[in-house]
Coordinates of C-alpha atoms in Angstrom, one line a residue:
M1 CA 118.1 91.6 110.7
K2 CA 118.8 90.8 107.1
T3 CA 118.0 87.9 104.8
F4 CA 120.0 85.8 102.4
Q5 CA 118.4 83.0 100.4
N6 CA 115.9 81.4 102.9
F7 CA 117.9 82.4 106.0
C8 CA 117.4 85.4 108.4
Y9 CA 120.4 86.8 110.2
I10 CA 119.7 88.6 113.5
V11 CA 122.0 90.8 115.6
S12 CA 121.5 92.7 118.8
D13 CA 123.6 95.3 120.6
D14 CA 121.9 94.9 124.0
S15 CA 124.3 94.4 126.9
S16 CA 125.5 90.9 127.8
P17 CA 124.4 88.2 127.7
N18 CA 123.6 88.3 124.0
R19 CA 123.9 86.2 120.9
F20 CA 123.9 86.0 117.1
Q21 CA 121.1 84.1 115.5
I22 CA 120.5 82.4 112.1
I23 CA 116.9 81.3 111.3
D24 CA 115.9 78.9 108.5
M25 CA 112.7 80.4 107.1
Q26 CA 111.8 77.7 104.5
Y27 CA 109.3 76.1 106.8
L28 CA 107.3 79.2 107.5
P29 CA 104.5 79.7 108.4
D30 CA 104.3 76.2 109.9
S31 CA 107.4 76.4 112.0
V32 CA 110.6 78.4 112.7
H33 CA 113.9 76.6 112.7
V34 CA 116.8 78.3 114.6
V35 CA 120.0 76.9 113.1
H36 CA 122.4 79.0 115.2
D37 CA 121.9 80.8 118.5
G38 CA 125.1 81.6 120.2
T39 CA 128.4 83.5 120.5
T40 CA 130.7 81.4 118.3
Y41 CA 131.1 84.2 115.8
F42 CA 130.4 87.2 118.0
E43 CA 128.2 88.2 120.9
R44 CA 126.9 91.6 119.8
G45 CA 126.5 93.6 116.6
H46 CA 124.9 97.0 116.3
T47 CA 124.0 96.7 112.6
I48 CA 124.1 94.1 109.8
W49 CA 124.1 94.3 106.0
I50 CA 124.2 91.6 103.4
D51 CA 125.6 92.3 99.9
K52 CA 125.6 89.3 97.5
D53 CA 127.0 86.4 99.6
K54 CA 128.8 88.6 102.1
M55 CA 127.6 89.6 105.6
Y56 CA 128.9 92.9 107.2
I57 CA 128.6 93.5 110.9
G58 CA 128.9 97.1 112.2
S59 CA 130.3 97.6 115.8
E60 CA 130.9 94.0 116.5
T61 CA 131.7 92.8 120.1
K62 CA 133.1 89.4 120.7
L63 CA 132.3 87.3 123.7
G64 CA 134.8 88.6 126.3
G65 CA 134.5 92.2 125.1
S66 CA 137.0 92.6 122.2
Y67 CA 135.6 95.2 119.7
E68 CA 135.7 95.5 115.9
S69 CA 134.6 98.6 114.0
M70 CA 133.3 96.4 111.1
T71 CA 133.7 92.8 110.0
I72 CA 132.9 90.8 106.9
Y73 CA 131.8 87.2 106.7
S74 CA 131.3 84.8 103.7
L75 CA 127.8 83.2 103.5
A76 CA 129.0 80.6 100.9
T77 CA 127.7 78.2 103.5
P78 CA 124.6 80.1 104.8
T79 CA 124.4 78.1 108.1
N80 CA 128.1 78.5 108.9
P81 CA 129.4 82.0 108.1
T82 CA 133.2 82.3 107.5
F83 CA 135.1 85.2 108.9
L84 CA 137.0 87.1 106.1
R85 CA 138.3 90.4 107.3
S86 CA 138.1 93.1 109.9
L87 CA 138.2 96.8 108.8
K88 CA 140.5 97.4 111.7
T89 CA 143.2 95.4 109.9
D90 CA 143.4 97.8 107.1
F91 CA 142.1 101.0 108.8
P92 CA 142.9 100.9 112.5
L93 CA 142.1 104.6 113.0
I94 CA 138.4 104.1 112.2
S95 CA 137.1 103.6 115.7
T96 CA 133.5 102.8 114.9
V97 CA 131.1 101.9 112.1
H98 CA 127.7 102.6 113.4
D99 CA 125.9 101.5 110.2
M100 CA 126.8 100.7 106.6
Y101 CA 125.1 100.6 103.2
V102 CA 126.9 98.2 100.9
N103 CA 126.4 97.9 97.2
N104 CA 128.5 95.6 95.0
D105 CA 131.4 95.5 97.6
T106 CA 131.4 99.3 98.0
V107 CA 130.7 100.2 101.7
F108 CA 129.2 103.6 102.6
A109 CA 130.3 103.5 106.3
S110 CA 128.6 105.8 108.8
C111 CA 131.6 106.2 111.2
G112 CA 129.9 108.3 114.0
N113 CA 131.9 111.4 114.9
Q114 CA 134.5 110.6 112.3
G115 CA 132.1 111.2 109.5
L116 CA 131.2 109.3 106.3
Y117 CA 133.8 106.9 104.7
L118 CA 133.6 104.9 101.4
F119 CA 135.5 101.6 101.3
K120 CA 135.8 98.9 98.7
Y121 CA 136.2 95.3 99.6
N122 CA 138.5 93.3 97.2
D123 CA 137.3 89.7 97.3
A124 CA 140.4 88.4 95.5
L125 CA 142.9 90.1 97.8
N126 CA 140.6 90.0 100.9
T127 CA 141.4 93.6 101.8
F128 CA 139.6 97.0 102.2
T129 CA 140.7 100.1 100.4
Q130 CA 139.4 103.6 100.9
L131 CA 137.6 105.3 98.0
G132 CA 136.8 108.6 99.7
S133 CA 135.4 110.3 102.7
Y134 CA 133.0 113.2 103.6
I135 CA 134.0 114.8 106.9
N136 CA 133.9 118.2 108.6
Y137 CA 130.7 119.0 106.7
S138 CA 129.0 120.4 109.9
S139 CA 129.9 123.6 111.7
G140 CA 129.8 121.6 114.9
A141 CA 129.9 118.0 116.0
A142 CA 127.9 115.5 113.9
Y143 CA 127.5 111.8 114.5
N144 CA 127.1 110.2 111.1
H145 CA 124.4 107.6 111.8
A146 CA 123.0 105.9 108.7
S147 CA 122.7 106.4 104.9
A148 CA 120.7 105.1 101.9
L149 CA 121.6 104.9 98.2
P150 CA 119.0 105.5 95.4
A151 CA 118.8 103.0 92.6
D152 CA 120.9 105.0 90.2
K153 CA 123.7 105.1 92.8
K154 CA 124.5 108.8 92.0
T155 CA 123.6 110.3 95.3
L156 CA 123.5 109.3 99.0
V157 CA 121.0 110.4 101.7
F158 CA 122.3 110.3 105.2
C159 CA 121.3 111.4 108.7
D160 CA 123.3 112.6 111.7
E161 CA 121.8 111.6 115.0
V162 CA 123.8 113.5 117.6
P163 CA 123.4 116.3 118.5
T164 CA 119.7 116.7 118.0
S165 CA 118.2 118.9 115.3
L166 CA 120.8 118.3 112.5
P167 CA 119.5 118.2 108.9
I168 CA 119.1 115.4 106.5
R169 CA 121.9 115.6 103.9
I170 CA 122.0 114.7 100.2
V171 CA 125.4 114.4 98.5
D172 CA 126.6 113.4 95.1
V173 CA 128.8 110.3 95.3
Q174 CA 129.5 109.6 91.6
D175 CA 133.1 110.4 92.2
P176 CA 133.9 109.0 95.7
A177 CA 137.1 111.0 95.8
N178 CA 135.1 114.2 95.4
I179 CA 131.8 114.0 97.2
I180 CA 129.7 117.0 96.5
P181 CA 126.9 118.4 98.8
Q182 CA 123.6 118.7 97.0
S183 CA 121.1 119.9 99.6
T184 CA 120.0 119.7 103.2
I185 CA 116.5 119.1 104.6
N186 CA 115.2 120.3 108.0
P187 CA 111.7 118.9 108.5
Y188 CA 111.2 121.2 111.5
P189 CA 113.7 123.3 113.5
N190 CA 114.1 120.7 116.3
T191 CA 113.6 117.5 114.3
T192 CA 116.2 114.7 114.7
P193 CA 116.4 112.5 111.6
H194 CA 117.5 108.9 112.4
N195 CA 117.3 106.4 109.6
P196 CA 116.9 107.0 105.8
Y197 CA 115.5 104.6 103.2
M198 CA 115.3 105.0 99.5
I199 CA 112.6 103.7 97.1
G200 CA 113.9 103.9 93.5
N201 CA 115.6 107.2 92.6
R202 CA 112.8 109.4 93.9
W203 CA 111.4 108.7 97.3
A204 CA 113.4 109.2 100.5
I205 CA 111.7 107.8 103.6
I206 CA 113.1 109.2 106.8
S207 CA 112.3 108.1 110.4
C208 CA 112.4 111.3 112.5
Y209 CA 111.9 110.3 116.1
E210 CA 109.2 112.4 117.7
D211 CA 108.3 114.0 114.3
G212 CA 107.3 110.7 112.9
L213 CA 107.9 109.4 109.3
N214 CA 108.6 111.9 106.6
I215 CA 108.7 111.3 102.8
Y216 CA 110.6 113.5 100.4
D217 CA 110.7 113.6 96.6
I218 CA 114.4 113.8 95.7
A219 CA 114.1 113.4 91.9
D220 CA 116.1 116.6 91.8
P221 CA 118.6 116.0 94.6
A222 CA 119.5 119.7 94.8
N223 CA 115.8 120.6 95.4
P224 CA 114.1 118.0 97.5
V225 CA 110.3 118.4 97.9
F226 CA 108.3 117.4 101.0
A227 CA 105.8 114.8 99.9
G228 CA 104.1 113.4 102.9
F229 CA 104.4 112.3 106.6
F230 CA 102.7 110.4 109.3
D231 CA 103.0 111.4 113.0
T232 CA 103.6 108.2 114.9
H233 CA 104.3 110.2 118.1
P234 CA 101.6 112.9 118.6
Q235 CA 102.5 113.2 122.3
G236 CA 105.8 114.9 121.4
G237 CA 107.7 116.7 118.7
I238 CA 106.2 119.6 116.7
S239 CA 102.6 118.2 117.1
G240 CA 103.0 117.9 120.8
S241 CA 104.8 121.3 121.1
S242 CA 107.7 119.7 123.0
Y243 CA 110.7 117.5 122.5
N244 CA 111.7 114.9 125.0
G245 CA 114.9 113.4 123.6
Y246 CA 115.3 110.3 121.5
R247 CA 111.8 108.9 121.5
G248 CA 109.3 108.1 118.7
N249 CA 109.8 106.8 115.2
W250 CA 113.3 105.4 115.0
G251 CA 112.9 103.0 112.0
A252 CA 110.8 101.9 109.0
Y253 CA 110.5 99.2 106.4
P254 CA 109.3 100.6 103.0
F255 CA 110.2 97.6 100.8
F256 CA 107.1 95.4 100.9
P257 CA 105.9 94.3 97.4
S258 CA 102.5 95.8 98.4
G259 CA 104.1 99.2 98.8
L260 CA 103.0 99.4 102.4
I261 CA 105.4 101.0 104.9
L262 CA 106.1 99.8 108.5
A263 CA 106.9 102.6 110.8
L264 CA 108.3 101.6 114.2
D265 CA 107.7 103.9 117.2
M266 CA 109.5 103.1 120.4
Q267 CA 106.6 104.1 122.6
N268 CA 103.6 103.7 120.4
G269 CA 104.4 100.5 118.6
V270 CA 104.1 99.5 114.9
F271 CA 102.2 101.4 112.3
L272 CA 101.3 99.9 108.8
L273 CA 101.0 102.9 106.4
D274 CA 99.7 103.2 102.9
A275 CA 101.5 106.0 101.0
T276 CA 100.1 105.1 97.6
Q277 CA 98.5 108.5 97.1
T278 CA 101.9 110.2 97.9
F279 CA 103.7 108.0 95.3
I280 CA 101.2 108.2 92.5
Q281 CA 100.0 111.7 92.7
P282 CA 102.4 114.4 91.6
I283 CA 103.2 116.9 94.3
G284 CA 103.3 120.5 93.3
F285 CA 102.6 122.1 89.9
T286 CA 104.0 121.3 86.6
E287 CA 106.9 123.6 85.7
N288 CA 104.7 125.7 83.4
A289 CA 101.8 126.0 85.9
A290 CA 104.2 126.9 88.7
T291 CA 105.8 129.6 86.6
E292 CA 102.4 131.0 85.6
T293 CA 100.9 131.2 89.0
N294 CA 104.1 131.6 91.2
F295 CA 102.2 130.5 94.3
Q296 CA 103.9 131.1 97.7
I297 CA 102.6 129.9 101.1
Y298 CA 104.2 131.6 104.1
P299 CA 105.3 132.1 106.9
S300 CA 106.1 129.0 108.8
P301 CA 105.9 129.1 111.8
A302 CA 102.7 131.1 111.4
S303 CA 100.8 132.9 114.1
G304 CA 97.2 134.1 113.5
H305 CA 97.3 133.8 109.7
I306 CA 99.1 132.5 106.7
N307 CA 99.7 134.3 103.5
I308 CA 99.2 132.9 100.0
T309 CA 100.4 134.9 97.0
S310 CA 100.0 134.4 93.3
A311 CA 101.3 136.3 90.3
K312 CA 98.1 135.5 88.3
N313 CA 94.4 135.9 88.7
I314 CA 93.2 132.4 89.4
D315 CA 90.6 130.6 91.4
A316 CA 91.8 128.0 94.0
S317 CA 90.6 125.9 96.9
V318 CA 92.6 125.8 100.1
I319 CA 92.5 122.7 102.3
I320 CA 94.3 122.5 105.6
S321 CA 94.7 119.1 107.3
N322 CA 96.2 118.2 110.7
V323 CA 98.7 115.4 111.3
L324 CA 96.0 112.8 111.6
G325 CA 94.8 113.6 108.1
E326 CA 91.6 115.4 109.3
I327 CA 90.5 118.5 107.4
V328 CA 90.4 121.4 109.7
L329 CA 89.9 124.3 107.3
T330 CA 88.7 124.8 103.7
Q331 CA 88.3 128.0 101.8
Q332 CA 87.6 129.0 98.2
L333 CA 89.7 132.0 97.0
S334 CA 90.2 134.1 93.9
F335 CA 93.8 135.2 93.7
F336 CA 95.6 138.1 92.4
G337 CA 98.3 139.2 94.7
K338 CA 98.1 138.2 98.4
Q339 CA 95.4 136.5 100.4
K340 CA 95.3 135.9 104.1
I341 CA 93.9 132.7 105.7
D342 CA 92.9 133.0 109.3
V343 CA 94.4 130.1 111.3
S344 CA 94.0 131.7 114.8
Q345 CA 91.5 129.1 115.9
L346 CA 93.8 126.1 115.0
A347 CA 95.8 124.4 117.7
N348 CA 99.6 124.8 117.7
G349 CA 101.3 122.1 115.7
A350 CA 102.0 120.8 112.2
Y351 CA 99.6 121.1 109.3
I352 CA 99.4 120.3 105.6
V353 CA 98.2 123.1 103.3
N354 CA 96.9 121.8 99.9
L355 CA 96.2 124.4 97.3
K356 CA 94.3 123.2 94.3
T357 CA 93.6 125.0 90.9
K358 CA 92.6 123.8 87.5
N359 CA 96.3 123.6 86.6
G360 CA 97.5 121.4 89.5
S361 CA 98.0 121.3 93.2
L362 CA 100.6 122.5 95.6
T363 CA 101.2 120.9 99.0
K364 CA 103.2 122.4 101.8
K365 CA 103.8 121.6 105.4
I366 CA 103.6 124.5 107.8
I367 CA 103.9 125.0 111.6
I368 CA 101.3 127.0 113.4
N369 CA 102.3 128.6 116.7
N370 CA 99.5 130.9 117.9
N371 CA 100.8 132.7 120.9

């Protein structure tokens, strides 16, 4: 669903019978007024986006079964959308648009197995033109699922849903005709990223099915930094030591004025999360402190122990927490060279190691697999 003015537009891609709905929200919370509930425009839509006064529908199915990869409607009259154009008219070879991120008439279209395409809608001519594409970026098949654009519009974060275990990708889109890869992120070896969201230029919020909600600092797109996570699905994924397909956290909403985040888990329901500490506390050391201490925490996965090394003689505290935020191990250390931390008594799964010194703190996610 998406909103425009005081209206909410709702699509569903469930099998027939289905319908498109428009809700007038001006009377909330006293009452809900449904002003359209039917198949006049279309029966099913997989995704929806609203940019200015235009509504985009991805993978639209009309009543009777005819299919459009993507359509655009005018919301000049919000209760009566007007069909403008189908992408198929200009680009018939694009077979599907699974999702789209639209900014100022520029469409970042996730076209499934065909990859990522950038289109521009010309309002005056009522046509789509292609600005660029990013395809064949994976050594094997990759189903381009969804993307998100930071506030500065310089990079794009996107996820490939099929097959499982593909990385999150960050690309430079300043020149749409020459999209440049910046980095990839693998939360865990078997994690399947699903939907990305951006807050400002820095925070990438990623729903990762059985591995919950992950947050990354991408202020430097070429060097993303893990910032925090919440495991909505402890019965599976890395914390449950098993993967059971497409289950768990498949969506989020991080745009509340309060800063709270909704994380949606298919089996476990809705979680309301407060990531304030992640956003206001710097993760890692300052550049000088990092250079001076040169801390490293490894290996991951770890069995029996983890190693922490430093190039300087410095005192530090080590705090290890589980996915529920519970502290499971603390230790005070004086560093010069390498220190070993015994983790043999910890259960297999994901943990956060927080290393604190007088110069700053370093946080790293590790996997423990005690055989």
